Backbone as JSON Lines, residues from 0, in Angstrom:
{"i":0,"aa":"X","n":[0.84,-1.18,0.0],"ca":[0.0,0.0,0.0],"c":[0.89,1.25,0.0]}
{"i":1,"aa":"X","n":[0.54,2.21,-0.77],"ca":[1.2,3.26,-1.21],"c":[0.78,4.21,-0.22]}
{"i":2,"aa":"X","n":[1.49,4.63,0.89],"ca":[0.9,6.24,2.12],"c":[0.9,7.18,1.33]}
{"i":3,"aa":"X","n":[1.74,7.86,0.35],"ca":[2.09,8.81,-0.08],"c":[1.07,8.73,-1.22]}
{"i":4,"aa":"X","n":[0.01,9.75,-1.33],"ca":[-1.17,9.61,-3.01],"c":[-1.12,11.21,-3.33]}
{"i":5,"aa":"X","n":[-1.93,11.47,-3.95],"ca":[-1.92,12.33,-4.33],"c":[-2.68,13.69,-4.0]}
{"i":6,"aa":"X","n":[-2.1,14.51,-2.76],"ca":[-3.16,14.96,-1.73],"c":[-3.78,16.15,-2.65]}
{"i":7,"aa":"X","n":[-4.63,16.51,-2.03],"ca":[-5.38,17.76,-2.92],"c":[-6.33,18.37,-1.5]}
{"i":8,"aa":"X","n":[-6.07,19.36,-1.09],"ca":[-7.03,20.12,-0.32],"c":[-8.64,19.74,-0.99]}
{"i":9,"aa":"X","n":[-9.6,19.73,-0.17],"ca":[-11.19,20.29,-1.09],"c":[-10.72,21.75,-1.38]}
{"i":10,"aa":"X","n":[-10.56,22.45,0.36],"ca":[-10.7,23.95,-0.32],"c":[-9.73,24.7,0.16]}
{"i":11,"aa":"X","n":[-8.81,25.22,-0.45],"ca":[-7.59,25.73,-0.03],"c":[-7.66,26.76,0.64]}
{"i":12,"aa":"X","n":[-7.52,27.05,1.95],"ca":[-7.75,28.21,2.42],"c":[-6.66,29.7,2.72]}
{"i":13,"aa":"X","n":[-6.2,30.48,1.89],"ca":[-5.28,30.86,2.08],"c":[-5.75,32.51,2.25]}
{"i":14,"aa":"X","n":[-5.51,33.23,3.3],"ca":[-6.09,34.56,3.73],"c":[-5.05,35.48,3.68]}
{"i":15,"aa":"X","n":[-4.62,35.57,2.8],"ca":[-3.33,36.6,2.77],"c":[-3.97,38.15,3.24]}
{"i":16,"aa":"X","n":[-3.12,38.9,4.56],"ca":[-3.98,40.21,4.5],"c":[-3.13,40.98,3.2]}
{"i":17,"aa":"X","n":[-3.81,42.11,3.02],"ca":[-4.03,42.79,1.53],"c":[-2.85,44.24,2.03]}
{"i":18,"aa":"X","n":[-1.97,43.93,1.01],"ca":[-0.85,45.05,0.9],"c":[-1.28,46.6,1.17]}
{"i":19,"aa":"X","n":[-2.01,46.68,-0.03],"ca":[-2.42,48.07,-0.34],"c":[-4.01,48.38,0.23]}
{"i":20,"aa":"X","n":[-4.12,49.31,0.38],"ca":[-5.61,49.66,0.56],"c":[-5.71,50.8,-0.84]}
{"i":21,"aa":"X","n":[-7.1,50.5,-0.92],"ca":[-7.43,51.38,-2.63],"c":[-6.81,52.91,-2.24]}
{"i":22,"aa":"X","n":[-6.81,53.4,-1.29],"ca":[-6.69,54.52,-1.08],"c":[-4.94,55.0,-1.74]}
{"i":23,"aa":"X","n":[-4.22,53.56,-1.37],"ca":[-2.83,53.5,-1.5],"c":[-2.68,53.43,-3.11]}
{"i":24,"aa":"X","n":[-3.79,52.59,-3.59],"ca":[-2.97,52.26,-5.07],"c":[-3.9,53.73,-6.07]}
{"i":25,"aa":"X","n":[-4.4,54.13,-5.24],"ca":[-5.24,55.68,-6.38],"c":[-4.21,56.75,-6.11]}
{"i":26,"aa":"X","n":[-3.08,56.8,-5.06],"ca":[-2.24,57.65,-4.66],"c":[-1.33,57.25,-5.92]}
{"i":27,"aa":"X","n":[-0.5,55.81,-5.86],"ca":[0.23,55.67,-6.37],"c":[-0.2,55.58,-8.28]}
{"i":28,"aa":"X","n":[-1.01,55.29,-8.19],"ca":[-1.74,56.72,-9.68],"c":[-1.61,57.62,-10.3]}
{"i":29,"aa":"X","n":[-1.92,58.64,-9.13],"ca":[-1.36,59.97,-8.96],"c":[0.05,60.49,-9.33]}
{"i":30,"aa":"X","n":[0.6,59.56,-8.54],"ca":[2.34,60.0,-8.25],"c":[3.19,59.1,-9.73]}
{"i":31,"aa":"X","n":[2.55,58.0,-10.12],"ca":[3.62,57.45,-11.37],"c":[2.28,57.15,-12.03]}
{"i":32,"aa":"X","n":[2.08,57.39,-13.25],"ca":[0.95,57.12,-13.95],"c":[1.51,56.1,-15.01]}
{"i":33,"aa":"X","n":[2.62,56.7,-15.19],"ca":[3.38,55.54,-16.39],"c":[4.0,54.23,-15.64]}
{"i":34,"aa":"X","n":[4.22,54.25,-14.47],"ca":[4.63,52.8,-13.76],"c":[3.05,52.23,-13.53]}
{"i":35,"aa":"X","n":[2.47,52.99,-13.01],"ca":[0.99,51.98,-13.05],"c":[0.07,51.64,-13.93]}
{"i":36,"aa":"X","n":[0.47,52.38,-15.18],"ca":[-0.01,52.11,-15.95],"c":[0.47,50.86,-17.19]}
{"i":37,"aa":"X","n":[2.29,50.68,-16.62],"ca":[2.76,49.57,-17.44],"c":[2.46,48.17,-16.34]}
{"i":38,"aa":"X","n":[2.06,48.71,-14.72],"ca":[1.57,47.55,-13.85],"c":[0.74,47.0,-14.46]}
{"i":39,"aa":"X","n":[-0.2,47.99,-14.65],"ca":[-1.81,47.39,-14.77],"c":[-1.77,46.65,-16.43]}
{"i":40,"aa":"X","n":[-1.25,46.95,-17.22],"ca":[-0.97,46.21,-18.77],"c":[-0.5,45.01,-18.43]}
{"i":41,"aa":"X","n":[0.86,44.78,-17.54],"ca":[1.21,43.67,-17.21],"c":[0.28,42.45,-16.69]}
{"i":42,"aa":"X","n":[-0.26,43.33,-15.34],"ca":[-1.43,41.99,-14.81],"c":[-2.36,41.84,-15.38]}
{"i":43,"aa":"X","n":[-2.71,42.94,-17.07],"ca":[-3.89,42.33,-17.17],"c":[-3.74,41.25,-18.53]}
{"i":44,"aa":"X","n":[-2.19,40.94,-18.73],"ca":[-1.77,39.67,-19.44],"c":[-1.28,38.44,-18.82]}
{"i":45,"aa":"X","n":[-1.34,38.65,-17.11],"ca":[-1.12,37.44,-16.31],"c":[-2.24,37.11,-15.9]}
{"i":46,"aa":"X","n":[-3.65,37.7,-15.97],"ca":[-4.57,37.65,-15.44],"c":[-5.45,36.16,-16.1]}
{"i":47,"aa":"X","n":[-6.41,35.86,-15.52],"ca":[-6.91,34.38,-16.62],"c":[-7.88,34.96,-17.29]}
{"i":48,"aa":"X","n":[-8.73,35.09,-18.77],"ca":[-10.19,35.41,-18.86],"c":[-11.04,35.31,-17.85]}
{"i":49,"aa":"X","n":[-11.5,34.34,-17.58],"ca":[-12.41,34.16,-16.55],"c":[-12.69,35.59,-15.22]}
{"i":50,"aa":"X","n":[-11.4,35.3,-15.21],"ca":[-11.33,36.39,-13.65],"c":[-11.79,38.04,-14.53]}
{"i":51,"aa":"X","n":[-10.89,37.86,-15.79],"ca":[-11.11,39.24,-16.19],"c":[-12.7,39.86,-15.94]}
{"i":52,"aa":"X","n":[-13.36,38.59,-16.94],"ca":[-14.81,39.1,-17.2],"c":[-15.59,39.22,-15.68]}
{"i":53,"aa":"X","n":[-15.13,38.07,-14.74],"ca":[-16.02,38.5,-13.59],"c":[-15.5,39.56,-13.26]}
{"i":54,"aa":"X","n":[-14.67,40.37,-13.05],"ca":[-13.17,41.27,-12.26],"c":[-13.99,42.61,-12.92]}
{"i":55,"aa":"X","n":[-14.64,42.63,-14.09],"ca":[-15.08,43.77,-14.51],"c":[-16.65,43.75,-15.68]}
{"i":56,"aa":"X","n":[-17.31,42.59,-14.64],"ca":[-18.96,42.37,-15.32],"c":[-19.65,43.07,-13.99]}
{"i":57,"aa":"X","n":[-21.09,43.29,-14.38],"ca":[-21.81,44.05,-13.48],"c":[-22.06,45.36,-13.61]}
{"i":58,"aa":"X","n":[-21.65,46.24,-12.15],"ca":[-21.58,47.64,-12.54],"c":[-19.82,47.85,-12.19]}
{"i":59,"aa":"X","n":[-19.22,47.05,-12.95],"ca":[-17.8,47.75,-13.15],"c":[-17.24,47.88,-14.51]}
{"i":60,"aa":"X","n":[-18.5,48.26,-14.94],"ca":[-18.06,48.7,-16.24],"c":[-17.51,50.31,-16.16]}
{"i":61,"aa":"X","n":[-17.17,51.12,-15.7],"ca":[-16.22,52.44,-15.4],"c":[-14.38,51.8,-15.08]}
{"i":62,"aa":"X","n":[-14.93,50.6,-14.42],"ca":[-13.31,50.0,-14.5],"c":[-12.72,49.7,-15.55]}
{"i":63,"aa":"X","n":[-13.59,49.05,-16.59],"ca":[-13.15,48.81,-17.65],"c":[-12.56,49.48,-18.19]}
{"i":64,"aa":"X","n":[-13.55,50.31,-18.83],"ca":[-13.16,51.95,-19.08],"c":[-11.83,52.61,-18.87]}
{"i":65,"aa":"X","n":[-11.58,52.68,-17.24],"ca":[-10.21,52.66,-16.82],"c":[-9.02,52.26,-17.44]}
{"i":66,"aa":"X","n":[-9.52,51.25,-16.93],"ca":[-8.57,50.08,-17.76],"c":[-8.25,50.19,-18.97]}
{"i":67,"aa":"X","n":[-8.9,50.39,-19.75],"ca":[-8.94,50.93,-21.13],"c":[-7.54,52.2,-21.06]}
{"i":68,"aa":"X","n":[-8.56,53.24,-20.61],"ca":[-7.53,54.29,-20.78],"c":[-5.93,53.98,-20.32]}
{"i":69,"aa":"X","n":[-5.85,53.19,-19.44],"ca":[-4.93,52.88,-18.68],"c":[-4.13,52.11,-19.66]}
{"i":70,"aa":"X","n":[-4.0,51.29,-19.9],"ca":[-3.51,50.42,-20.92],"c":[-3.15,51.15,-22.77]}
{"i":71,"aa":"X","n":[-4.19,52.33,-22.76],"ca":[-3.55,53.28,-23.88],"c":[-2.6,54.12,-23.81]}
{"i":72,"aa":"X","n":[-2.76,54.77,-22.37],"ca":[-1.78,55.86,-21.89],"c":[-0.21,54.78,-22.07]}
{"i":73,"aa":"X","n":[-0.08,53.47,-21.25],"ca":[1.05,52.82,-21.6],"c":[1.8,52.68,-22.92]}
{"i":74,"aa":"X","n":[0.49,52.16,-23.93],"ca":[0.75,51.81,-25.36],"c":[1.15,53.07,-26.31]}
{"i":75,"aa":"X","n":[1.44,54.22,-25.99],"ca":[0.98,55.74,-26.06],"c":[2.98,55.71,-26.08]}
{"i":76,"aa":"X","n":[2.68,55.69,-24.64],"ca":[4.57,55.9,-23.69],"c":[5.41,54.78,-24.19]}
{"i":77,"aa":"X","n":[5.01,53.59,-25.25],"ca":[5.92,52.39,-25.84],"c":[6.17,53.38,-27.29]}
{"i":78,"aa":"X","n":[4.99,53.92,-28.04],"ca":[5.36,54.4,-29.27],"c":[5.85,55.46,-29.4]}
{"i":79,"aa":"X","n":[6.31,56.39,-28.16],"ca":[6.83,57.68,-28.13],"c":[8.24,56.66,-28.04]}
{"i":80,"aa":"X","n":[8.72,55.71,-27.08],"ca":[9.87,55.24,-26.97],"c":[10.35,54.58,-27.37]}
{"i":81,"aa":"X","n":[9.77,54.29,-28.47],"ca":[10.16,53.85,-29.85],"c":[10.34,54.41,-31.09]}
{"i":82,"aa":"X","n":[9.6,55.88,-30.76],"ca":[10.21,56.77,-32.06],"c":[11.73,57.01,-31.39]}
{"i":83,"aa":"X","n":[11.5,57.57,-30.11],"ca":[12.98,57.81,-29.79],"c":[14.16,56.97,-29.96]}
{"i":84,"aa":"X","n":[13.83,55.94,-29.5],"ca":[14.74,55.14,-30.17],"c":[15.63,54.53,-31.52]}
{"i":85,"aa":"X","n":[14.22,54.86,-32.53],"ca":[14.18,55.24,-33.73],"c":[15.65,56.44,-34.09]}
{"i":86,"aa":"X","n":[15.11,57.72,-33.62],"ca":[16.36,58.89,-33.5],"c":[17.39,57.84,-32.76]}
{"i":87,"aa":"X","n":[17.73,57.93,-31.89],"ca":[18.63,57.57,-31.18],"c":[19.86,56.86,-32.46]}
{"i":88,"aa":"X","n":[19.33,55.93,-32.95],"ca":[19.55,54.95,-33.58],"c":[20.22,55.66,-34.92]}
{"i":89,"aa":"X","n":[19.62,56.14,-35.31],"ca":[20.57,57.63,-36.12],"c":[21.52,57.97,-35.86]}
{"i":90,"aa":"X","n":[21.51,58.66,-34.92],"ca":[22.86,59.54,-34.07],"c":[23.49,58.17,-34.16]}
{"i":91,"aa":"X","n":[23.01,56.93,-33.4],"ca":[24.41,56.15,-33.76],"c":[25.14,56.18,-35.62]}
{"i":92,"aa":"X","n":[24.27,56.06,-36.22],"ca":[24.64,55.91,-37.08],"c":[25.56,56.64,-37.6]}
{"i":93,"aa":"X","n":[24.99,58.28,-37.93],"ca":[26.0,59.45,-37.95],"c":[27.53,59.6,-37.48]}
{"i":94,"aa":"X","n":[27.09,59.21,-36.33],"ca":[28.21,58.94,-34.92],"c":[29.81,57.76,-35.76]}
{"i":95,"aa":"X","n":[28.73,56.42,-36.11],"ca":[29.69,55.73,-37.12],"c":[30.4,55.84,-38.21]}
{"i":96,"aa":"X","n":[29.37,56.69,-38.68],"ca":[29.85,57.05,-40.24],"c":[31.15,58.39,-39.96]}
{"i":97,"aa":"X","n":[31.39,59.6,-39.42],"ca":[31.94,60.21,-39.07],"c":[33.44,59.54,-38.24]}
{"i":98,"aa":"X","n":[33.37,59.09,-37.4],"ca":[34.31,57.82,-37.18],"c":[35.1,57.09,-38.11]}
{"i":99,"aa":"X","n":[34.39,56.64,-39.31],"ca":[35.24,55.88,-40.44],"c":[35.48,56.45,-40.65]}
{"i":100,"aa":"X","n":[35.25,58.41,-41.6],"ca":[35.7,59.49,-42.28],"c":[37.22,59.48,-41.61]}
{"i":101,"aa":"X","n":[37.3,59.74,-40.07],"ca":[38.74,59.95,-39.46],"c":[39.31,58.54,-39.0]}
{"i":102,"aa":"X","n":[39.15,57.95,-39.44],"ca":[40.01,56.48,-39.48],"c":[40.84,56.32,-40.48]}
């Protein structure tokens, strides 16, 4: 007889108390809009469907919304830093070509 099977809780009970209070994460909003706004893009590609649609069915549709904006303002701050990079990428170039001239 095998002791060791394959245990599985019924119901896992795990009560983690809660980091932030809303009050904390609407501050930190405020103060970095572009860090919380590349947060909130992030978790909402670790997130599962499921959770999404319950996370924002009902009357949280203004979250959505949010969310929305939130996730553009990010996508917004990737294509500005990617034109720059764009330039950047120039100047190297310039930078090289000028270099061979005095070589």
């Amino acid at each position: 007889m095998n002791d060791v099977e394959n245990y599985t809780p019924d119901s896992p009970r795990v009560d983690f108390p809660p980091l932030l209070d809303w009050d904390e994460v609407l501050q930190d909003e405020r103060e970095d809009r572009l860090g919380f706004a590349r947060r909130t893009t992030y978790a909402l590609l670790t997130l599962p469907g499921a959770g999404l649609v319950e996370g924002f069915a009902g009357s949280n549709h203004p979250g959505l919304e949010g969310a929305r904006r939130t996730v553009a303002l990010f996508q917004a701050h990737l294509r500005q830093m990617q034109h720059f990079a764009e330039i950047a990428e120039v100047r190297l170039e310039q930078v090289a070509r000028a270099l061979a001239v005095d070589a």
